[in-house]
Amino acid sequence: MDHESIHSMEWIPSAAMLRVYTKRFIDRLDNSRIALEPLVW
């Protein structure tokens, strides 16, 4: 992945996971109703 396309990163220690968000993905979020938050019941 080209470092120029990275918008942000999120470290989740409890899952030992690094989430990488691209600029294209964030643009799609801005123009849709997609939510990053998982549904919690």
mmCIF file of N, CA, C and O in Angstrom:
data_model
loop_
_atom_site.group_PDB
_atom_site.id
_atom_site.type_symbol
_atom_site.label_atom_id
_atom_site.label_comp_id
_atom_site.label_asym_id
_atom_site.label_seq_id
_atom_site.Cartn_x
_atom_site.Cartn_y
_atom_site.Cartn_z
ATOM 1 N N MET A 1 0.846 -1.175 0.000
ATOM 2 C CA MET A 1 0.000 0.000 0.000
ATOM 3 C C MET A 1 0.892 1.238 0.000
ATOM 4 O O MET A 1 1.845 1.329 0.764
ATOM 5 N N ASP A 2 0.553 2.160 -0.843
ATOM 6 C CA ASP A 2 1.291 3.409 -0.944
ATOM 7 C C ASP A 2 1.004 4.280 0.280
ATOM 8 O O ASP A 2 -0.162 4.492 0.627
ATOM 9 N N HIS A 3 2.026 4.788 0.945
ATOM 10 C CA HIS A 3 1.825 5.595 2.156
ATOM 11 C C HIS A 3 1.044 6.877 1.875
ATOM 12 O O HIS A 3 0.407 7.424 2.763
ATOM 13 N N GLU A 4 1.033 7.333 0.628
ATOM 14 C CA GLU A 4 0.286 8.535 0.256
ATOM 15 C C GLU A 4 -1.228 8.304 0.318
ATOM 16 O O GLU A 4 -1.995 9.251 0.455
ATOM 17 N N SER A 5 -1.661 7.057 0.224
ATOM 18 C CA SER A 5 -3.094 6.762 0.218
ATOM 19 C C SER A 5 -3.663 6.557 1.623
ATOM 20 O O SER A 5 -4.874 6.468 1.789
ATOM 21 N N ILE A 6 -2.805 6.520 2.650
ATOM 22 C CA ILE A 6 -3.266 6.300 4.025
ATOM 23 C C ILE A 6 -3.831 7.578 4.610
ATOM 24 O O ILE A 6 -3.200 8.629 4.574
ATOM 25 N N HIS A 7 -5.029 7.485 5.129
ATOM 26 C CA HIS A 7 -5.686 8.614 5.800
ATOM 27 C C HIS A 7 -5.375 8.585 7.290
ATOM 28 O O HIS A 7 -4.969 9.583 7.869
ATOM 29 N N SER A 8 -5.584 7.426 7.912
ATOM 30 C CA SER A 8 -5.349 7.306 9.354
ATOM 31 C C SER A 8 -5.181 5.845 9.730
ATOM 32 O O SER A 8 -5.488 4.945 8.953
ATOM 33 N N MET A 9 -4.697 5.648 10.959
ATOM 34 C CA MET A 9 -4.522 4.316 11.507
ATOM 35 C C MET A 9 -5.055 4.305 12.925
ATOM 36 O O MET A 9 -5.014 5.321 13.610
ATOM 37 N N GLU A 10 -5.553 3.138 13.334
ATOM 38 C CA GLU A 10 -6.116 2.989 14.670
ATOM 39 C C GLU A 10 -5.577 1.704 15.276
ATOM 40 O O GLU A 10 -5.725 0.623 14.713
ATOM 41 N N TRP A 11 -4.923 1.809 16.430
ATOM 42 C CA TRP A 11 -4.393 0.644 17.127
ATOM 43 C C TRP A 11 -5.417 0.191 18.158
ATOM 44 O O TRP A 11 -5.895 0.989 18.965
ATOM 45 N N ILE A 12 -5.775 -1.094 18.130
ATOM 46 C CA ILE A 12 -6.728 -1.667 19.073
ATOM 47 C C ILE A 12 -5.977 -2.710 19.892
ATOM 48 O O ILE A 12 -5.815 -3.865 19.476
ATOM 49 N N PRO A 13 -5.482 -2.292 21.075
ATOM 50 C CA PRO A 13 -4.642 -3.186 21.879
ATOM 51 C C PRO A 13 -5.325 -4.479 22.306
ATOM 52 O O PRO A 13 -4.701 -5.537 22.320
ATOM 53 N N SER A 14 -6.600 -4.422 22.651
ATOM 54 C CA SER A 14 -7.289 -5.617 23.140
ATOM 55 C C SER A 14 -7.368 -6.720 22.088
ATOM 56 O O SER A 14 -7.467 -7.899 22.417
ATOM 57 N N ALA A 15 -7.316 -6.344 20.823
ATOM 58 C CA ALA A 15 -7.366 -7.315 19.729
ATOM 59 C C ALA A 15 -6.012 -7.456 19.036
ATOM 60 O O ALA A 15 -5.901 -8.234 18.086
ATOM 61 N N ALA A 16 -5.014 -6.704 19.501
ATOM 62 C CA ALA A 16 -3.702 -6.664 18.851
ATOM 63 C C ALA A 16 -3.886 -6.429 17.345
ATOM 64 O O ALA A 16 -3.350 -7.145 16.509
ATOM 65 N N MET A 17 -4.682 -5.406 17.014
ATOM 66 C CA MET A 17 -5.047 -5.137 15.636
ATOM 67 C C MET A 17 -4.732 -3.689 15.271
ATOM 68 O O MET A 17 -4.960 -2.782 16.062
ATOM 69 N N LEU A 18 -4.212 -3.509 14.081
ATOM 70 C CA LEU A 18 -3.982 -2.180 13.529
ATOM 71 C C LEU A 18 -4.922 -2.016 12.347
ATOM 72 O O LEU A 18 -4.841 -2.772 11.378
ATOM 73 N N ARG A 19 -5.820 -1.048 12.440
ATOM 74 C CA ARG A 19 -6.725 -0.752 11.329
ATOM 75 C C ARG A 19 -6.146 0.420 10.552
ATOM 76 O O ARG A 19 -5.774 1.427 11.131
ATOM 77 N N VAL A 20 -6.087 0.258 9.241
ATOM 78 C CA VAL A 20 -5.570 1.298 8.364
ATOM 79 C C VAL A 20 -6.702 1.751 7.458
ATOM 80 O O VAL A 20 -7.339 0.937 6.797
ATOM 81 N N TYR A 21 -6.980 3.048 7.468
ATOM 82 C CA TYR A 21 -8.046 3.622 6.658
ATOM 83 C C TYR A 21 -7.423 4.427 5.524
ATOM 84 O O TYR A 21 -6.572 5.275 5.754
ATOM 85 N N THR A 22 -7.869 4.142 4.303
ATOM 86 C CA THR A 22 -7.344 4.876 3.153
ATOM 87 C C THR A 22 -8.156 6.146 2.921
ATOM 88 O O THR A 22 -9.305 6.262 3.375
ATOM 89 N N LYS A 23 -7.567 7.074 2.210
ATOM 90 C CA LYS A 23 -8.266 8.317 1.863
ATOM 91 C C LYS A 23 -9.513 8.009 1.038
ATOM 92 O O LYS A 23 -10.556 8.632 1.238
ATOM 93 N N ARG A 24 -9.417 7.049 0.142
ATOM 94 C CA ARG A 24 -10.573 6.675 -0.691
ATOM 95 C C ARG A 24 -11.707 6.134 0.176
ATOM 96 O O ARG A 24 -12.873 6.458 -0.042
ATOM 97 N N PHE A 25 -11.390 5.305 1.168
ATOM 98 C CA PHE A 25 -12.407 4.758 2.064
ATOM 99 C C PHE A 25 -13.079 5.865 2.869
ATOM 100 O O PHE A 25 -14.301 5.898 2.997
ATOM 101 N N ILE A 26 -12.301 6.811 3.387
ATOM 102 C CA ILE A 26 -12.859 7.917 4.165
ATOM 103 C C ILE A 26 -13.743 8.798 3.281
ATOM 104 O O ILE A 26 -14.812 9.241 3.712
ATOM 105 N N ASP A 27 -13.348 9.011 2.045
ATOM 106 C CA ASP A 27 -14.191 9.767 1.107
ATOM 107 C C ASP A 27 -15.528 9.063 0.886
ATOM 108 O O ASP A 27 -16.572 9.701 0.829
ATOM 109 N N ARG A 28 -15.482 7.734 0.752
ATOM 110 C CA ARG A 28 -16.727 6.974 0.591
ATOM 111 C C ARG A 28 -17.596 7.090 1.839
ATOM 112 O O ARG A 28 -18.816 7.156 1.733
ATOM 113 N N LEU A 29 -17.004 7.085 3.026
ATOM 114 C CA LEU A 29 -17.776 7.251 4.259
ATOM 115 C C LEU A 29 -18.473 8.603 4.281
ATOM 116 O O LEU A 29 -19.621 8.711 4.712
ATOM 117 N N ASP A 30 -17.765 9.629 3.837
ATOM 118 C CA ASP A 30 -18.324 10.983 3.830
ATOM 119 C C ASP A 30 -19.529 11.098 2.902
ATOM 120 O O ASP A 30 -20.404 11.928 3.132
ATOM 121 N N ASN A 31 -19.558 10.281 1.862
ATOM 122 C CA ASN A 31 -20.612 10.383 0.858
ATOM 123 C C ASN A 31 -21.659 9.277 0.949
ATOM 124 O O ASN A 31 -22.436 9.078 0.029
ATOM 125 N N SER A 32 -21.675 8.558 2.071
ATOM 126 C CA SER A 32 -22.641 7.474 2.237
ATOM 127 C C SER A 32 -23.108 7.424 3.687
ATOM 128 O O SER A 32 -22.708 8.232 4.505
ATOM 129 N N ARG A 33 -23.934 6.458 3.969
ATOM 130 C CA ARG A 33 -24.430 6.286 5.340
ATOM 131 C C ARG A 33 -23.716 5.165 6.068
ATOM 132 O O ARG A 33 -24.198 4.664 7.076
ATOM 133 N N ILE A 34 -22.581 4.743 5.568
ATOM 134 C CA ILE A 34 -21.805 3.684 6.202
ATOM 135 C C ILE A 34 -21.282 4.195 7.540
ATOM 136 O O ILE A 34 -20.788 5.303 7.640
ATOM 137 N N ALA A 35 -21.395 3.373 8.565
ATOM 138 C CA ALA A 35 -20.883 3.731 9.886
ATOM 139 C C ALA A 35 -19.738 2.798 10.262
ATOM 140 O O ALA A 35 -19.796 1.596 10.009
ATOM 141 N N LEU A 36 -18.700 3.350 10.847
ATOM 142 C CA LEU A 36 -17.580 2.528 11.293
ATOM 143 C C LEU A 36 -17.896 1.801 12.598
ATOM 144 O O LEU A 36 -17.299 0.784 12.894
ATOM 145 N N GLU A 37 -18.802 2.335 13.370
ATOM 146 C CA GLU A 37 -19.144 1.733 14.652
ATOM 147 C C GLU A 37 -19.892 0.426 14.435
ATOM 148 O O GLU A 37 -20.866 0.381 13.699
ATOM 149 N N PRO A 38 -19.475 -0.644 15.098
ATOM 150 C CA PRO A 38 -20.208 -1.905 14.977
ATOM 151 C C PRO A 38 -21.545 -1.812 15.727
ATOM 152 O O PRO A 38 -21.698 -1.028 16.664
ATOM 153 N N LEU A 39 -22.483 -2.610 15.277
ATOM 154 C CA LEU A 39 -23.773 -2.649 15.972
ATOM 155 C C LEU A 39 -23.607 -3.437 17.272
ATOM 156 O O LEU A 39 -23.058 -4.532 17.282
ATOM 157 N N VAL A 40 -24.055 -2.871 18.354
ATOM 158 C CA VAL A 40 -23.961 -3.533 19.651
ATOM 159 C C VAL A 40 -25.370 -3.684 20.204
ATOM 160 O O VAL A 40 -26.108 -2.713 20.303
ATOM 161 N N TRP A 41 -25.742 -4.896 20.553
ATOM 162 C CA TRP A 41 -27.092 -5.149 21.069
ATOM 163 C C TRP A 41 -27.032 -5.392 22.550
ATOM 164 O O TRP A 41 -26.188 -5.946 23.094
#
